[in-house]
Coordinates of C-alpha atoms in Angstrom, one line a residue:
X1 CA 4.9 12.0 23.3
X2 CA 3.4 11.0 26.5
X3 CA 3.6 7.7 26.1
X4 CA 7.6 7.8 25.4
X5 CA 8.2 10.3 28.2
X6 CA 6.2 8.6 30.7
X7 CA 8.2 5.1 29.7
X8 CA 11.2 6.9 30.3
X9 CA 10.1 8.4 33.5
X10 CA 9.8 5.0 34.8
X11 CA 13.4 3.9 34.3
X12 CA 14.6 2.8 37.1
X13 CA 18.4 1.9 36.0
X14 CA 20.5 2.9 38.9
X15 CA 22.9 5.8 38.2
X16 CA 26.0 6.7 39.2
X17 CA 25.8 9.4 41.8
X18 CA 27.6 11.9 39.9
X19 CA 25.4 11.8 36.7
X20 CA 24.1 15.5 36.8
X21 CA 20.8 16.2 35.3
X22 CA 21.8 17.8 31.9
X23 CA 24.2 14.8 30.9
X24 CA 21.0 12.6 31.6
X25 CA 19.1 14.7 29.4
X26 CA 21.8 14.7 26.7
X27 CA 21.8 10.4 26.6
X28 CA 18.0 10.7 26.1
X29 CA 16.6 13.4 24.2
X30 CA 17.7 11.0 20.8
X31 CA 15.5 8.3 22.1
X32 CA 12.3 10.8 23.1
X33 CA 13.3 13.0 19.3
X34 CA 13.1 9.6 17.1
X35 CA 9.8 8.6 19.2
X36 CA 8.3 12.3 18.7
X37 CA 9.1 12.0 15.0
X38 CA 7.2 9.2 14.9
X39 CA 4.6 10.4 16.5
X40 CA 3.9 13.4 14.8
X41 CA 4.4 11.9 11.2
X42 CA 2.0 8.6 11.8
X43 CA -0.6 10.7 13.4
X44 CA -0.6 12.9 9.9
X45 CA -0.6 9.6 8.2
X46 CA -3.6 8.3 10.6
X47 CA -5.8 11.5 9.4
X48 CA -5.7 10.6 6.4
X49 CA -6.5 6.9 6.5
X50 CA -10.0 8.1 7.2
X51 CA -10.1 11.1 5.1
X52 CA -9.2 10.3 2.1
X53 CA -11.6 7.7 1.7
X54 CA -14.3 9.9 3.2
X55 CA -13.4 12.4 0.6
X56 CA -14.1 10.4 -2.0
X57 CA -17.3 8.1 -0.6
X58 CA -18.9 11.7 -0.4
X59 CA -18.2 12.8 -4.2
X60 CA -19.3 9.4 -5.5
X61 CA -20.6 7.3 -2.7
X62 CA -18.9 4.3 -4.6
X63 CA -16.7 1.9 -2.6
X64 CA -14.4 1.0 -5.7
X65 CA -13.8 4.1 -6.2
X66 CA -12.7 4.1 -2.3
X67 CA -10.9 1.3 -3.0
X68 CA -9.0 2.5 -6.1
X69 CA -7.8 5.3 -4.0
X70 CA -6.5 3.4 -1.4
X71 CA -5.3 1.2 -3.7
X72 CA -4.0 4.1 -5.2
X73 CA -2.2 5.0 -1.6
X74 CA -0.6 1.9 -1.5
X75 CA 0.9 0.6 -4.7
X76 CA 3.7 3.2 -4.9
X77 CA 4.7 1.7 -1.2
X78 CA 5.8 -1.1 -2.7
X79 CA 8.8 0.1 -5.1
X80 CA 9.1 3.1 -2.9
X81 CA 9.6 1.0 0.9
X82 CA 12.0 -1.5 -1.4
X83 CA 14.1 0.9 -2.0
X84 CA 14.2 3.4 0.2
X85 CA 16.4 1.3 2.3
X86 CA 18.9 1.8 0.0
X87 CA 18.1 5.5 -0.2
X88 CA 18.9 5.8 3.4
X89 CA 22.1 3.9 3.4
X90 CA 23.2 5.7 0.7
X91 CA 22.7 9.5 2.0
X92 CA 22.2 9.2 5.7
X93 CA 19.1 8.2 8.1
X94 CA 18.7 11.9 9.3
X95 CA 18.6 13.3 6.0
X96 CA 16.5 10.9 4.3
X97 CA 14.0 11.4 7.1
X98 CA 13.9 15.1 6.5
X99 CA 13.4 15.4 3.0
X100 CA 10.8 12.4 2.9
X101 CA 8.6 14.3 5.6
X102 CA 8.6 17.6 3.6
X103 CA 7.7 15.9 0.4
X104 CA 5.2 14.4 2.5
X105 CA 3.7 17.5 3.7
X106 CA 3.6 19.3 0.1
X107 CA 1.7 16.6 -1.3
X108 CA -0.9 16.4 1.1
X109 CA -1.2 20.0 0.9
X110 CA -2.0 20.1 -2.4
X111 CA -5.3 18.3 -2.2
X112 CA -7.2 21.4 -0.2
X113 CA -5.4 23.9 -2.6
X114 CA -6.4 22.2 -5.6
X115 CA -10.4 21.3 -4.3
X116 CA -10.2 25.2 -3.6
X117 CA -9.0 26.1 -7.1
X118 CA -9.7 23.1 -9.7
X119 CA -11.5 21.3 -8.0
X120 CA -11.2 17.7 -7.1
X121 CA -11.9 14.3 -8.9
X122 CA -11.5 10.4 -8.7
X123 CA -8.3 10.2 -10.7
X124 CA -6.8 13.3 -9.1
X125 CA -7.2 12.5 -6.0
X126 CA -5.6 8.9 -6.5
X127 CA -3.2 10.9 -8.0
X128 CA -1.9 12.9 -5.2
X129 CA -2.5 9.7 -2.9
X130 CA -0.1 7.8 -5.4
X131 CA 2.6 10.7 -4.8
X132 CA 2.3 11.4 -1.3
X133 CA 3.1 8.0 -0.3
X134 CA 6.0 7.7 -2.6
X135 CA 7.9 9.5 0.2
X136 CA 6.1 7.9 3.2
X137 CA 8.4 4.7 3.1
X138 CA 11.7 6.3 3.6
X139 CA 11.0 8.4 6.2
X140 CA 9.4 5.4 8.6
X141 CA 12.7 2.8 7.7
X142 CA 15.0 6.2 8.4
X143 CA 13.8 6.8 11.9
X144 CA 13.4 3.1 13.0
X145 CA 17.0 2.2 11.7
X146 CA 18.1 5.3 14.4
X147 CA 15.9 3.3 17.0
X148 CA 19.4 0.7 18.0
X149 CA 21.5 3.8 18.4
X150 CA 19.4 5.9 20.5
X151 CA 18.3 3.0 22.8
X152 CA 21.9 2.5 23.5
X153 CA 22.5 6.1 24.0
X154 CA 19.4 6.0 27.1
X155 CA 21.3 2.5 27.8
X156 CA 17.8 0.9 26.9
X157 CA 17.6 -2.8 25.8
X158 CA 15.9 -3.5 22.7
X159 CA 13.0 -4.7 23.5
X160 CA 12.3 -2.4 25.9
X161 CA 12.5 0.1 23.0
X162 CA 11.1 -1.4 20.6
X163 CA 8.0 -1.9 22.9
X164 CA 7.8 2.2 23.6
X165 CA 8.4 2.9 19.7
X166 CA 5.9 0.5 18.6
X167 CA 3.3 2.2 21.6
X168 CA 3.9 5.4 20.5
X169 CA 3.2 4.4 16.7
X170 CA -0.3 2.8 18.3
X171 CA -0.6 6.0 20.2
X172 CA -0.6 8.1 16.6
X173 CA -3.2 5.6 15.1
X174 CA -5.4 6.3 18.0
X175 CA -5.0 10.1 17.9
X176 CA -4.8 10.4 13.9
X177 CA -8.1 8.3 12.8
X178 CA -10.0 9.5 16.1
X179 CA -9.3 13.0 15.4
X180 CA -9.5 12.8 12.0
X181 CA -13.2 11.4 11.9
X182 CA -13.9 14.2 14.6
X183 CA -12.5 16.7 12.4
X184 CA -14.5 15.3 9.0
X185 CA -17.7 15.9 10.9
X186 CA -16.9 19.4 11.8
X187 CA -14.8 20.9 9.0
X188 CA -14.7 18.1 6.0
X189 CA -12.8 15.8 4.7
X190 CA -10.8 18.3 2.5
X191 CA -9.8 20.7 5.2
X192 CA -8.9 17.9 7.7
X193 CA -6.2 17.4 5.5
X194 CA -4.4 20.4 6.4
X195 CA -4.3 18.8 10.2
X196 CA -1.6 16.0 8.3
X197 CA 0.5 18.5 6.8
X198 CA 0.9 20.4 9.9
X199 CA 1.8 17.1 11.3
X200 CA 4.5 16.3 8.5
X201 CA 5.9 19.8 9.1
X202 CA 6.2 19.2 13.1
X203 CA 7.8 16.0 12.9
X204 CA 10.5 17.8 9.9
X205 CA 11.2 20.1 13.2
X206 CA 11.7 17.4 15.6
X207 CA 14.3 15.4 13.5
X208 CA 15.8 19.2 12.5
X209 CA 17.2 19.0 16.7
X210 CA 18.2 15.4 16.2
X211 CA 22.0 14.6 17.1
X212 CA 22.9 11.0 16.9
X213 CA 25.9 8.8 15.7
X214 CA 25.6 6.8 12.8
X215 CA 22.6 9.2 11.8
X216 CA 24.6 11.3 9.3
X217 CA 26.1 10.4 6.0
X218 CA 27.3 6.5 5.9
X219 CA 31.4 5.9 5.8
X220 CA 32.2 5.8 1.9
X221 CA 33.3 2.1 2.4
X222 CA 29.9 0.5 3.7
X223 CA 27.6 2.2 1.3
X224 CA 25.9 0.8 -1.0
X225 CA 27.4 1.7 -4.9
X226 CA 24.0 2.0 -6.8
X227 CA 20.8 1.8 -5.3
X228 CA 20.2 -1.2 -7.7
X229 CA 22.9 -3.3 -6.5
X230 CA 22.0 -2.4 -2.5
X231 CA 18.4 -3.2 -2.8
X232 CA 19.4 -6.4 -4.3
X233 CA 22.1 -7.0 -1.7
X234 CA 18.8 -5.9 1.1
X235 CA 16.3 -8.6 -0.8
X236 CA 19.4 -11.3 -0.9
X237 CA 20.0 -10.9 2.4
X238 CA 16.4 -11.1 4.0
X239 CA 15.9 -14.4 1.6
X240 CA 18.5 -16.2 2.7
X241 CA 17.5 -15.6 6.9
X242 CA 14.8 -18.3 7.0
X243 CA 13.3 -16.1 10.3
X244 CA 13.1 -12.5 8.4
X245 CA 11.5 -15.2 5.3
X246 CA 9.1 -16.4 7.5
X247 CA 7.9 -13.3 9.3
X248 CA 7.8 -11.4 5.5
X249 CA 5.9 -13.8 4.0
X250 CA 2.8 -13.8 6.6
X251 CA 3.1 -10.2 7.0
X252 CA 2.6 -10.2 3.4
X253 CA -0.5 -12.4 4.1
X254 CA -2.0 -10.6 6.9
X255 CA -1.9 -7.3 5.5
X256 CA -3.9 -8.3 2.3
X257 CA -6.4 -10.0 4.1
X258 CA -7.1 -7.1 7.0
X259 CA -5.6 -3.5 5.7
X260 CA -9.0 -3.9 3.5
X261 CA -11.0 -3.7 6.6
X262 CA -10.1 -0.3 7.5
X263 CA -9.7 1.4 4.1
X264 CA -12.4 0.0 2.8
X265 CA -15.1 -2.2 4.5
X266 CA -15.6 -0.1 7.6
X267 CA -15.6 3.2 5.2
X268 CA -18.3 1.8 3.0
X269 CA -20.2 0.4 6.5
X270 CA -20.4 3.8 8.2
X271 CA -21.2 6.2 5.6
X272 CA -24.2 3.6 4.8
X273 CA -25.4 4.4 8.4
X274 CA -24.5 8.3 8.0
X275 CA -22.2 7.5 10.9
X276 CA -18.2 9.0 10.1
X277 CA -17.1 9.4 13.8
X278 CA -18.0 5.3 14.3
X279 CA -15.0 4.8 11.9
X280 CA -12.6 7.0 14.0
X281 CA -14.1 5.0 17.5
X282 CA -12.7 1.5 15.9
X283 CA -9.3 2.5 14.8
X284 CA -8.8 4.1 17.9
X285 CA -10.1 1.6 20.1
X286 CA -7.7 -1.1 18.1
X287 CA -5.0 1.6 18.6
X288 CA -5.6 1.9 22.7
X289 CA -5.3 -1.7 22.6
X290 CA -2.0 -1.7 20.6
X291 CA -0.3 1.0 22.9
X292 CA -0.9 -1.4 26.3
X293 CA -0.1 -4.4 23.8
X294 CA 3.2 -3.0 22.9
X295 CA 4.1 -1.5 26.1
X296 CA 2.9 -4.9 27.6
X297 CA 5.5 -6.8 25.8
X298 CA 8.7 -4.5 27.2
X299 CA 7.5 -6.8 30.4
X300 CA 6.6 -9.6 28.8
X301 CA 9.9 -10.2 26.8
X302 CA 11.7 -11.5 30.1
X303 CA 8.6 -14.0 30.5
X304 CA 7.3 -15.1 27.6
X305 CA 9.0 -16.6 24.4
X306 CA 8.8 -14.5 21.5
X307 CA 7.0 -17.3 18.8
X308 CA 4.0 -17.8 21.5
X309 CA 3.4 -13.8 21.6
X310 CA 3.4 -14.1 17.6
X311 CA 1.1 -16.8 17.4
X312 CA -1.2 -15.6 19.6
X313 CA -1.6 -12.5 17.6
X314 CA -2.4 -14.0 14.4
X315 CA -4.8 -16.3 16.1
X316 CA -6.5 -13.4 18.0
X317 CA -6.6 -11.6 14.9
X318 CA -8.2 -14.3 12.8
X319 CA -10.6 -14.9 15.7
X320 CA -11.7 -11.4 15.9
X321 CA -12.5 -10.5 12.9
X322 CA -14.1 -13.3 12.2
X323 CA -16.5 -12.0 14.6
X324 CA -16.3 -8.6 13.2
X325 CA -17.7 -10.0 9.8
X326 CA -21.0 -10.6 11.6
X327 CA -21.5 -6.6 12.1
X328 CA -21.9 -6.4 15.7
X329 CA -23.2 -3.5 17.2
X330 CA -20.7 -1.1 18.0
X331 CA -19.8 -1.8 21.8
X332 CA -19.1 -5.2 20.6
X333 CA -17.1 -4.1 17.6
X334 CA -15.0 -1.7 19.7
X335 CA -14.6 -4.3 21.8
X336 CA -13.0 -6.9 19.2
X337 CA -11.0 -3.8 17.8
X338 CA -9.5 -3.6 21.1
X339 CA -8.6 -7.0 21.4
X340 CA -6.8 -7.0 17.6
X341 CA -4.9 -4.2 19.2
X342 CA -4.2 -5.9 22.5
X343 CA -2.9 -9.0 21.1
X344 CA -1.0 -7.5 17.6
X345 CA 0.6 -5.0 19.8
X346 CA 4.0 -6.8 20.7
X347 CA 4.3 -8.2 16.9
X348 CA 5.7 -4.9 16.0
X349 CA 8.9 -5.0 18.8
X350 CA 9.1 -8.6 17.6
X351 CA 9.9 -8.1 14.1
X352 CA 12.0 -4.7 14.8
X353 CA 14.0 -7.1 17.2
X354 CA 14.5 -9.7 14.5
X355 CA 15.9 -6.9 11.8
X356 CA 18.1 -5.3 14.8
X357 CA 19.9 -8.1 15.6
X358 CA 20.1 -10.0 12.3
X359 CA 21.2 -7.1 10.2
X360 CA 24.7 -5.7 10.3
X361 CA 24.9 -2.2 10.9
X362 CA 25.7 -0.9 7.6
X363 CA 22.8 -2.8 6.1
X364 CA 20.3 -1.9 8.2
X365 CA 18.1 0.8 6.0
X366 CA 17.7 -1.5 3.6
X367 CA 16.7 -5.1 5.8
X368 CA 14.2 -2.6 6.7
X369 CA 13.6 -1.3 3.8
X370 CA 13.0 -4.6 2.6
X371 CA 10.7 -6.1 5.4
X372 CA 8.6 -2.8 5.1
X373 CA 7.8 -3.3 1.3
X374 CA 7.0 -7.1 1.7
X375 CA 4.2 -5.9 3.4
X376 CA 3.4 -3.5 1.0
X377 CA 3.1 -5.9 -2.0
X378 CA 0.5 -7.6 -0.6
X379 CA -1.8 -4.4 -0.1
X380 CA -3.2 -2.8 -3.4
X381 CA -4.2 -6.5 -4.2
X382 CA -6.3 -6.2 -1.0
X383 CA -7.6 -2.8 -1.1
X384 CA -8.7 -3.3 -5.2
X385 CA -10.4 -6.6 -4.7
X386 CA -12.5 -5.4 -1.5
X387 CA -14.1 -2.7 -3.0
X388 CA -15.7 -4.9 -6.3
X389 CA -16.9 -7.7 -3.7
X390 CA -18.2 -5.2 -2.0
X391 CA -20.3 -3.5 -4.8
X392 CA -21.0 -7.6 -6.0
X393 CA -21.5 -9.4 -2.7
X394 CA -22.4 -7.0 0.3
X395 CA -19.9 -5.9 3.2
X396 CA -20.7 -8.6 5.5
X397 CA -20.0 -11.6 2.3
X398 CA -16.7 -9.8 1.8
X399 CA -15.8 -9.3 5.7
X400 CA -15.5 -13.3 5.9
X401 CA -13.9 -13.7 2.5
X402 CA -10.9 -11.6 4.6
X403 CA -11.6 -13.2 7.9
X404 CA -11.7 -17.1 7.2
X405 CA -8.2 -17.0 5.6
X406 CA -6.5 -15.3 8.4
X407 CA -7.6 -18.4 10.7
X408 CA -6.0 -20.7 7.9
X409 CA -2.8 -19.0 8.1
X410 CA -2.6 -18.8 12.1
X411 CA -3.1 -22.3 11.6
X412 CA -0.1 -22.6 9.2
X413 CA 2.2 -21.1 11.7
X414 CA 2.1 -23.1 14.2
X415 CA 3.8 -25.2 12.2
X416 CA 6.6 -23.1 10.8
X417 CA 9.9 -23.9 12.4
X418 CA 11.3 -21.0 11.4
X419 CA 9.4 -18.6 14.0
X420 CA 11.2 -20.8 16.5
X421 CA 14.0 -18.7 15.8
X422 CA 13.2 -16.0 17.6
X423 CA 13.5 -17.6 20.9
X424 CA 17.4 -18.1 19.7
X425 CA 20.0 -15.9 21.2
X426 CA 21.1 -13.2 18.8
X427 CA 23.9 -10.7 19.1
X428 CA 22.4 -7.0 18.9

């Protein structure tokens, strides 16, 4: 929450001279209650990035079995982020943001309760992983389709507000997987987990106070009739806009070849070396980068076009972690972390300002809906090949089996026409 209430601090809009304080208050506490939200429920979601596969290096010390889980974690994303866009255009953004947090929260509870009564096990554990992000999707596209009507309500542009949402997201990824290895060391993997359902829980609160038009249930006449038929309208639509194509397709790309990286490869590096708070140090020194990138690129916006910002963060990231591969020591790995961080951070306001303005309003759940589970396909692929090259090849043969491609396809896009899009005007 800092980092959204010191952004907004620094507004310096000129007011009229009668605004009192309270009706100041009213036109932003939607734009600091979606940013909270966000806050609270990524940093639950950051936890268990690194606890979960913890958890289960310590029962077997295997990393397929790591990368089963996570693989595990992230195959449900896929059907669930496709059509949870639908879901929320359906039954309302509020709502489906409430009831996806507390589904959230029960099934990340039930991993401590069960290791305390049943006990705990490979498959039972992917199990609940499986289940827990079923309802992860829907919440995330609910609260960032309420992003265009709160930033109008604080009479924020979009890219401004897009660059303190996608900060405060980095800001949860540097508290979540930094606490969370803290936490591991002290207490366990299996009771760190209560940390995330506490988190789920506050975040349920924080949307509880939310009051926003076009939050509640959709007008009869816009929404969708089946949630077949709207997903397919969502997927039709992002098809046939050569930009949201474009960006979907190397998003797909980029997180097949890196989310392996921190689920699995620097997992299985640091419990080798015995060394569980090193883990927490890199996602949180690539999430300290990601905060000043992001909230770099609210000033960068008027400066800089919007394609060179994208391609220099899929060539910083290819760069980096080719350099990664080599396992550095850890000042130099912290160092490239920050750097992926530092140069990925405005990609996030980019593509939330390419879905805000291309989507109509009635159709906006499920664009994002749709953009969010592009990105998902490409993951379990990822997370279940790492672990097997790892237990075949090594870490460090497997690092630059990610790395090398990522180059290729920064390569690729400097070429792609359609990223010159973004630079075009578009109607919000």
């Amino acid at each position: 929450m800092a980092v959204a209430s010191s952004a907004i601090i620094l507004d310096h809009r000129r007011l009229p001279v009668t605004t009192d304080t309270a009706t100041i208050t009213r036109r932003r506490t939607p734009l600091v209650l979606v940013n909270l939200a966000a806050l609270l429920s990524a940093t639950g979601n950051g936890i268990t990035i690194v606890a979960l596969p913890w958890l289960v290096l310590e029962q077997t010390g295997r990393a397929t079995d790591a990368g089963i889980v996570a693989g595990a974690a992230t195959l449900p994303l896929l059907l669930a982020s496709l059509f949870s866009g639908t879901v929320i255009d359906r039954f309302g953004r509020r709502l489906t943001s409430l009831v996806s947090d507390s589904l959230s929260a029960v099934s990340v509870a039930a991993i401590p309760i069960l290791a305390a009564t049943v006990g705990l096990s490979v498959p039972l554990i992917a199990l609940l992983a499986a289940i827990g992000a079923v309802f992860d999707p829907a919440g995330i596209a609910a609260r960032e389709s309420m992003l265009p009507a709160a930033a109008a309500e604080a009479g924020w542009s979009l890219d401004r507000s897009n660059s303190v949402y996608e900060a405060t997201y980095s800001t949860a990824y540097l508290i979540g997987p930094g606490v969370g290895g803290m936490l591991i060391a002290i207490t366990g993997a299996v009771d760190t987990l209560w940390v995330t359902a506490g988190c789920f829980a506050l975040s349920i609160a924080t949307i509880a106070l939310l009051r926003l038009d076009g939050s509640g249930k959709p007008d009869p006449e816009t929404r969708p009739t089946s949630i077949w038929s709207g997903t397919l309208e969502g997927v039709k639509f992002v098809w046939r806009s050569r930009l949201l194509r474009t960006i979907a397709l190397v998003d797909m790309a980029l997180v097949a070849l890196y989310m392996p990286v921190e689920g699995v490869l620097y997992p299985a590096y640091f419990t080798e070396l015995g060394k569980p708070a090193h883990l927490g140090w890199v996602l949180a020194a690539m999430s300290v980068g990601g905060v000043i990138g992001a909230l770099a690129y609210g000033a960068l916006a008027a400066v800089a076009k919007r394609r060179t910002l994208m391609l220099l963060a899929v060539g910083g990231l290819g760069i980096c972690m080719v350099g990664m591969a080599f396992l550095p020591p850890i000042w130099l790995t912290l160092t490239l972390a920050f750097l992926i961080g530092l140069v990925f951070g405005p990609v996030g306001p980019i593509a939330n300002y390419a879905m805000q303005t291309l989507s109509p309003e009635h159709m906006r759940g499920r664009v994002v809906g749709v953009m969010t589970s592009s990105a998902y396909a490409a993951g379990p692929l990822g997370y279940l090949a790492a672990g097997p090259l790892i237990d075949a090849f090594g870490i460090r043969p497997t690092f630059f089996a990610l790395a090398i491609p990522v180059v290729v396809i920064s390569l690729v896009c400097f070429a792609l026409p359609a990223l010159r899009d973004l630079d075009l005007p578009q109607k919000a």
